[in-house]
Amino acid sequence: MGGYRPGPPQLRPGRALAHTTGASGSGSPHRSDSRPPQTPRGGRPSDLIGRPGTTPPVPGRPASFLLLGLPALLFALITWQVVVDGPLLRLDARVSRALVHPDRISELLADLGGVPVAVPVLAVVLGYAAWRARRSGTDRWWLPATAAAVLMALVPALVVPLKVLTDRPGTPAVPPATGYYPSGHTATAAIAYGCATLLLLPWLRTALARRALVLLCVALNAGVGFGLVRRGYHWPLDVVASWCLGAVLLTAFVLCVRLGVSRSSRRTSAGTPSSHSGPS
């Protein structure tokens, strides 16, 4: 510490203390020019795929509750109503009768949530995102794409048992059958298009492009849900429940990937050799 100078520091005319560059000598009330910034660019948290840069921090408790807790609670409420044949299903039936109007457009929209359409789209994005991450020298470049593939494979493992347990019949627009809750097409679209969007966002250069991609993802999922209800393939609550399930899974995907990347970054900064160290 420099010599102590009694009294408050004197401001220079026309300059603010908080924005004045400090002198390197002792006794100056300002920060020294020779000191490094608090957050050097190399020390900033990495984005979803591990590329250096500024990204929002991992969600704290309020954000985690909103992104995980609320969709999970809503999904549990809808599932309970389906199991006990609660009053919410009567409202669901009225909404369905008002919306059902089978046509070619609704069938095409519903098909966007099918495995033959949504999964190949995700597979292409997985390959592209992994290639870009490896090419940029990202540590654990394989982690986001692998996590997305595992999440996609997890969808039928979650949806099929729920269909069996709830045993919900279909709408009058489809042949008599059960096992319509939750909507598999909606869940497939939510995870496929949602993961594809999250994997592509870090590689887009402009905010406009990122906004357009997010809007496209929302439009695709909304179109799939509307098509399923309009065609009569599913009750509205089947679709809403799958959206809730998709929100929980996508939030867990982001948290897991960021946790894996941050652990790798901490090990690298502590001196542990990364997977890219050594001769190339």
Short mmCIF file of C-alpha atoms in Angstrom, two decimals:
data_model
loop_
_atom_site.label_atom_id
_atom_site.label_comp_id
_atom_site.label_asym_id
_atom_site.label_seq_id
_atom_site.Cartn_x
_atom_site.Cartn_y
_atom_site.Cartn_z
CA MET A 1 0.00 0.00 0.00
CA GLY A 2 1.23 3.59 -0.71
CA GLY A 3 1.41 6.40 1.78
CA TYR A 4 -1.76 7.38 3.49
CA ARG A 5 -3.28 10.70 2.44
CA PRO A 6 -5.93 12.11 4.81
CA GLY A 7 -9.27 13.22 3.44
CA PRO A 8 -11.25 12.02 0.46
CA PRO A 9 -9.50 11.80 -2.92
CA GLN A 10 -9.76 14.95 -5.00
CA LEU A 11 -11.52 14.60 -8.33
CA ARG A 12 -10.05 16.16 -11.43
CA PRO A 13 -12.38 18.67 -13.09
CA GLY A 14 -14.70 17.07 -15.62
CA ARG A 15 -13.69 13.47 -14.85
CA ALA A 16 -15.47 10.82 -12.83
CA LEU A 17 -13.56 8.82 -10.24
CA ALA A 18 -15.04 5.50 -11.27
CA HIS A 19 -14.00 5.95 -14.90
CA THR A 20 -10.58 7.53 -14.40
CA THR A 21 -7.55 5.43 -15.28
CA GLY A 22 -5.27 5.23 -12.27
CA ALA A 23 -1.63 6.10 -12.12
CA SER A 24 0.97 3.52 -11.35
CA GLY A 25 2.47 5.47 -8.48
CA SER A 26 1.54 4.94 -4.85
CA GLY A 27 -1.06 7.05 -3.18
CA SER A 28 -3.32 7.25 -6.22
CA PRO A 29 -7.00 6.60 -5.53
CA HIS A 30 -7.36 4.93 -8.92
CA ARG A 31 -6.52 1.43 -10.08
CA SER A 32 -3.05 0.96 -11.53
CA ASP A 33 -2.84 0.67 -15.33
CA SER A 34 -0.45 -2.23 -14.92
CA ARG A 35 -3.00 -4.42 -13.12
CA PRO A 36 -4.76 -7.03 -15.25
CA PRO A 37 -8.55 -6.81 -15.67
CA GLN A 38 -10.66 -8.73 -13.19
CA THR A 39 -11.95 -11.13 -15.85
CA PRO A 40 -9.39 -11.69 -18.62
CA ARG A 41 -10.82 -13.00 -21.85
CA GLY A 42 -9.08 -16.34 -21.42
CA GLY A 43 -10.68 -16.75 -18.00
CA ARG A 44 -14.26 -16.17 -19.07
CA PRO A 45 -16.68 -19.06 -18.82
CA SER A 46 -17.02 -21.07 -22.00
CA ASP A 47 -20.22 -21.41 -23.92
CA LEU A 48 -22.31 -24.56 -24.39
CA ILE A 49 -19.70 -26.27 -26.53
CA GLY A 50 -16.69 -25.09 -24.57
CA ARG A 51 -15.53 -22.27 -26.86
CA PRO A 52 -14.02 -19.31 -24.95
CA GLY A 53 -16.42 -16.40 -24.72
CA THR A 54 -19.06 -14.78 -22.58
CA THR A 55 -22.20 -16.72 -21.86
CA PRO A 56 -24.90 -16.47 -19.22
CA PRO A 57 -23.90 -18.27 -16.01
CA VAL A 58 -25.34 -21.58 -14.98
CA PRO A 59 -28.88 -20.86 -13.73
CA GLY A 60 -29.12 -20.22 -10.03
CA ARG A 61 -31.89 -21.35 -7.71
CA PRO A 62 -34.67 -19.06 -9.02
CA ALA A 63 -33.90 -19.84 -12.67
CA SER A 64 -33.51 -23.55 -11.95
CA PHE A 65 -36.91 -23.58 -10.26
CA LEU A 66 -38.53 -21.83 -13.21
CA LEU A 67 -36.91 -24.03 -15.85
CA LEU A 68 -37.04 -27.32 -13.97
CA GLY A 69 -39.51 -27.03 -11.12
CA LEU A 70 -42.50 -25.39 -12.79
CA PRO A 71 -42.59 -27.66 -15.88
CA ALA A 72 -42.08 -30.69 -13.66
CA LEU A 73 -44.94 -29.64 -11.36
CA LEU A 74 -47.24 -28.96 -14.30
CA PHE A 75 -46.37 -32.31 -15.85
CA ALA A 76 -47.11 -34.08 -12.55
CA LEU A 77 -50.45 -32.23 -12.24
CA ILE A 78 -51.55 -33.18 -15.78
CA THR A 79 -50.46 -36.78 -15.30
CA TRP A 80 -52.41 -37.00 -12.04
CA GLN A 81 -55.52 -35.63 -13.76
CA VAL A 82 -55.17 -38.18 -16.55
CA VAL A 83 -54.77 -41.07 -14.12
CA VAL A 84 -57.76 -40.11 -11.92
CA ASP A 85 -59.90 -38.84 -14.83
CA GLY A 86 -60.08 -35.46 -13.16
CA PRO A 87 -62.07 -32.35 -14.13
CA LEU A 88 -59.16 -31.01 -16.19
CA LEU A 89 -59.86 -33.74 -18.75
CA ARG A 90 -63.38 -32.43 -19.35
CA LEU A 91 -61.95 -29.04 -20.24
CA ASP A 92 -59.40 -30.83 -22.39
CA ALA A 93 -62.18 -32.60 -24.29
CA ARG A 94 -64.05 -29.33 -24.94
CA VAL A 95 -60.90 -27.67 -26.30
CA SER A 96 -60.23 -30.69 -28.49
CA ARG A 97 -63.74 -30.63 -29.98
CA ALA A 98 -63.29 -26.96 -30.82
CA LEU A 99 -59.93 -27.46 -32.51
CA VAL A 100 -60.19 -30.80 -34.32
CA HIS A 101 -60.52 -30.36 -38.05
CA PRO A 102 -58.43 -32.95 -39.92
CA ASP A 103 -56.81 -31.67 -43.09
CA ARG A 104 -53.64 -32.16 -45.09
CA ILE A 105 -51.78 -29.25 -43.50
CA SER A 106 -52.36 -30.48 -39.96
CA GLU A 107 -51.14 -33.93 -40.95
CA LEU A 108 -47.96 -32.51 -42.48
CA LEU A 109 -47.31 -30.44 -39.37
CA ALA A 110 -47.80 -33.47 -37.15
CA ASP A 111 -45.34 -35.45 -39.29
CA LEU A 112 -42.59 -32.94 -38.43
CA GLY A 113 -42.50 -34.51 -34.98
CA GLY A 114 -42.04 -38.03 -36.28
CA VAL A 115 -38.78 -39.93 -35.87
CA PRO A 116 -38.15 -40.13 -39.67
CA VAL A 117 -38.06 -36.31 -39.85
CA ALA A 118 -36.86 -34.96 -36.50
CA VAL A 119 -34.12 -37.46 -35.68
CA PRO A 120 -32.22 -37.11 -39.01
CA VAL A 121 -32.25 -33.33 -38.54
CA LEU A 122 -30.70 -33.75 -35.10
CA ALA A 123 -28.17 -36.27 -36.44
CA VAL A 124 -26.92 -33.80 -39.05
CA VAL A 125 -26.58 -31.06 -36.43
CA LEU A 126 -24.77 -33.45 -34.05
CA GLY A 127 -22.17 -34.20 -36.71
CA TYR A 128 -21.73 -30.56 -37.65
CA ALA A 129 -21.45 -29.32 -34.05
CA ALA A 130 -18.95 -32.04 -33.12
CA TRP A 131 -16.86 -31.27 -36.23
CA ARG A 132 -16.79 -27.55 -35.48
CA ALA A 133 -15.89 -28.13 -31.83
CA ARG A 134 -13.07 -30.54 -32.66
CA ARG A 135 -11.76 -28.27 -35.41
CA SER A 136 -11.60 -25.34 -32.98
CA GLY A 137 -9.59 -27.42 -30.49
CA THR A 138 -12.31 -27.45 -27.86
CA ASP A 139 -11.62 -29.62 -24.86
CA ARG A 140 -14.24 -32.36 -24.55
CA TRP A 141 -15.54 -31.46 -28.00
CA TRP A 142 -17.57 -34.65 -28.06
CA LEU A 143 -19.55 -33.96 -24.87
CA PRO A 144 -22.48 -31.79 -26.12
CA ALA A 145 -23.19 -33.95 -29.18
CA THR A 146 -22.98 -37.15 -27.15
CA ALA A 147 -25.26 -35.76 -24.43
CA ALA A 148 -27.82 -34.72 -27.05
CA ALA A 149 -27.75 -38.18 -28.65
CA VAL A 150 -28.24 -39.84 -25.26
CA LEU A 151 -31.11 -37.49 -24.46
CA MET A 152 -32.80 -38.30 -27.76
CA ALA A 153 -32.50 -42.01 -27.03
CA LEU A 154 -33.95 -41.39 -23.57
CA VAL A 155 -37.22 -40.00 -24.95
CA PRO A 156 -38.89 -43.33 -25.83
CA ALA A 157 -37.55 -44.84 -22.60
CA LEU A 158 -39.55 -42.22 -20.70
CA VAL A 159 -42.60 -41.81 -22.92
CA VAL A 160 -43.46 -45.46 -23.62
CA PRO A 161 -43.79 -46.53 -19.94
CA LEU A 162 -45.93 -43.44 -19.27
CA LYS A 163 -48.22 -44.38 -22.15
CA VAL A 164 -48.64 -47.85 -20.70
CA LEU A 165 -49.21 -46.64 -17.14
CA THR A 166 -51.74 -43.90 -17.97
CA ASP A 167 -53.51 -45.93 -20.69
CA ARG A 168 -55.35 -42.87 -21.99
CA PRO A 169 -57.77 -43.39 -24.91
CA GLY A 170 -57.47 -41.31 -28.06
CA THR A 171 -59.80 -38.67 -29.45
CA PRO A 172 -62.93 -39.56 -31.46
CA ALA A 173 -61.00 -38.63 -34.63
CA VAL A 174 -58.75 -41.72 -34.36
CA PRO A 175 -59.57 -45.44 -34.15
CA PRO A 176 -60.32 -46.73 -30.62
CA ALA A 177 -57.05 -47.36 -28.80
CA THR A 178 -55.17 -46.37 -25.67
CA GLY A 179 -51.70 -45.13 -24.85
CA TYR A 180 -51.94 -41.58 -26.15
CA TYR A 181 -50.48 -39.80 -23.12
CA PRO A 182 -48.02 -38.15 -23.35
CA SER A 183 -47.46 -37.28 -27.01
CA GLY A 184 -44.42 -39.05 -28.39
CA HIS A 185 -44.29 -36.86 -31.50
CA THR A 186 -44.30 -33.71 -29.37
CA ALA A 187 -41.54 -34.99 -27.09
CA THR A 188 -39.46 -36.11 -30.08
CA ALA A 189 -39.78 -32.69 -31.73
CA ALA A 190 -39.01 -30.83 -28.50
CA ILE A 191 -35.77 -32.74 -27.88
CA ALA A 192 -34.62 -33.04 -31.50
CA TYR A 193 -35.21 -29.43 -32.52
CA GLY A 194 -34.37 -28.08 -29.07
CA CYS A 195 -31.00 -29.85 -28.87
CA ALA A 196 -30.23 -28.90 -32.48
CA THR A 197 -30.87 -25.25 -31.63
CA LEU A 198 -28.73 -25.33 -28.49
CA LEU A 199 -25.86 -26.96 -30.38
CA LEU A 200 -25.96 -24.47 -33.24
CA LEU A 201 -26.39 -21.25 -31.23
CA PRO A 202 -22.72 -20.90 -30.16
CA TRP A 203 -21.54 -21.08 -33.78
CA LEU A 204 -23.79 -18.34 -35.14
CA ARG A 205 -22.03 -15.00 -35.49
CA THR A 206 -24.86 -12.50 -35.14
CA ALA A 207 -27.62 -11.95 -32.62
CA LEU A 208 -30.12 -11.77 -35.49
CA ALA A 209 -29.18 -15.25 -36.67
CA ARG A 210 -29.45 -16.65 -33.15
CA ARG A 211 -32.86 -15.03 -32.69
CA ALA A 212 -34.06 -16.42 -35.99
CA LEU A 213 -32.91 -19.92 -35.04
CA VAL A 214 -34.71 -19.80 -31.69
CA LEU A 215 -37.89 -18.54 -33.36
CA LEU A 216 -37.66 -21.34 -35.94
CA CYS A 217 -37.34 -23.91 -33.14
CA VAL A 218 -40.37 -22.47 -31.34
CA ALA A 219 -42.37 -22.35 -34.58
CA LEU A 220 -41.55 -25.98 -35.41
CA ASN A 221 -42.60 -27.21 -31.99
CA ALA A 222 -45.74 -25.10 -31.99
CA GLY A 223 -46.58 -26.35 -35.47
CA VAL A 224 -46.14 -29.97 -34.44
CA GLY A 225 -48.36 -29.52 -31.39
CA PHE A 226 -51.04 -27.69 -33.35
CA GLY A 227 -50.98 -30.29 -36.11
CA LEU A 228 -51.38 -33.16 -33.66
CA VAL A 229 -54.37 -31.53 -31.96
CA ARG A 230 -55.93 -30.24 -35.17
CA ARG A 231 -55.67 -33.63 -36.84
CA GLY A 232 -57.09 -35.31 -33.74
CA TYR A 233 -54.05 -37.49 -33.13
CA HIS A 234 -53.75 -36.21 -29.56
CA TRP A 235 -55.66 -34.36 -26.87
CA PRO A 236 -54.31 -30.87 -26.09
CA LEU A 237 -53.08 -31.97 -22.66
CA ASP A 238 -51.04 -34.76 -24.28
CA VAL A 239 -49.12 -32.08 -26.15
CA VAL A 240 -48.78 -29.68 -23.21
CA ALA A 241 -47.45 -32.47 -20.98
CA SER A 242 -44.80 -33.38 -23.54
CA TRP A 243 -43.74 -29.74 -23.81
CA CYS A 244 -43.28 -29.71 -20.03
CA LEU A 245 -41.26 -32.91 -20.18
CA GLY A 246 -39.16 -31.48 -23.00
CA ALA A 247 -38.45 -28.29 -21.02
CA VAL A 248 -37.20 -30.32 -18.07
CA LEU A 249 -34.98 -32.53 -20.23
CA LEU A 250 -33.50 -29.63 -22.22
CA THR A 251 -32.71 -27.68 -19.06
CA ALA A 252 -31.02 -30.74 -17.59
CA PHE A 253 -29.07 -31.12 -20.84
CA VAL A 254 -27.73 -27.55 -20.64
CA LEU A 255 -26.81 -27.88 -16.97
CA CYS A 256 -25.02 -31.21 -17.48
CA VAL A 257 -23.02 -29.98 -20.48
CA ARG A 258 -21.99 -26.76 -18.74
CA LEU A 259 -21.01 -28.70 -15.63
CA GLY A 260 -18.85 -31.07 -17.67
CA VAL A 261 -17.20 -28.20 -19.56
CA SER A 262 -16.55 -26.17 -16.40
CA ARG A 263 -14.94 -29.17 -14.67
CA SER A 264 -12.69 -29.69 -17.67
CA SER A 265 -11.77 -25.98 -17.67
CA ARG A 266 -10.91 -26.08 -13.95
CA ARG A 267 -8.66 -29.11 -14.44
CA THR A 268 -6.91 -27.45 -17.37
CA SER A 269 -6.36 -24.19 -15.48
CA ALA A 270 -4.99 -26.19 -12.51
CA GLY A 271 -2.34 -27.72 -14.76
CA THR A 272 -3.94 -31.06 -15.64
CA PRO A 273 -3.14 -31.91 -19.27
CA SER A 274 -6.20 -31.73 -21.50
CA SER A 275 -7.19 -34.26 -24.11
CA HIS A 276 -5.56 -32.02 -26.79
CA SER A 277 -2.15 -31.77 -25.13
CA GLY A 278 0.79 -33.59 -26.65
CA PRO A 279 1.94 -33.94 -30.25
CA SER A 280 -0.69 -33.40 -32.89
#
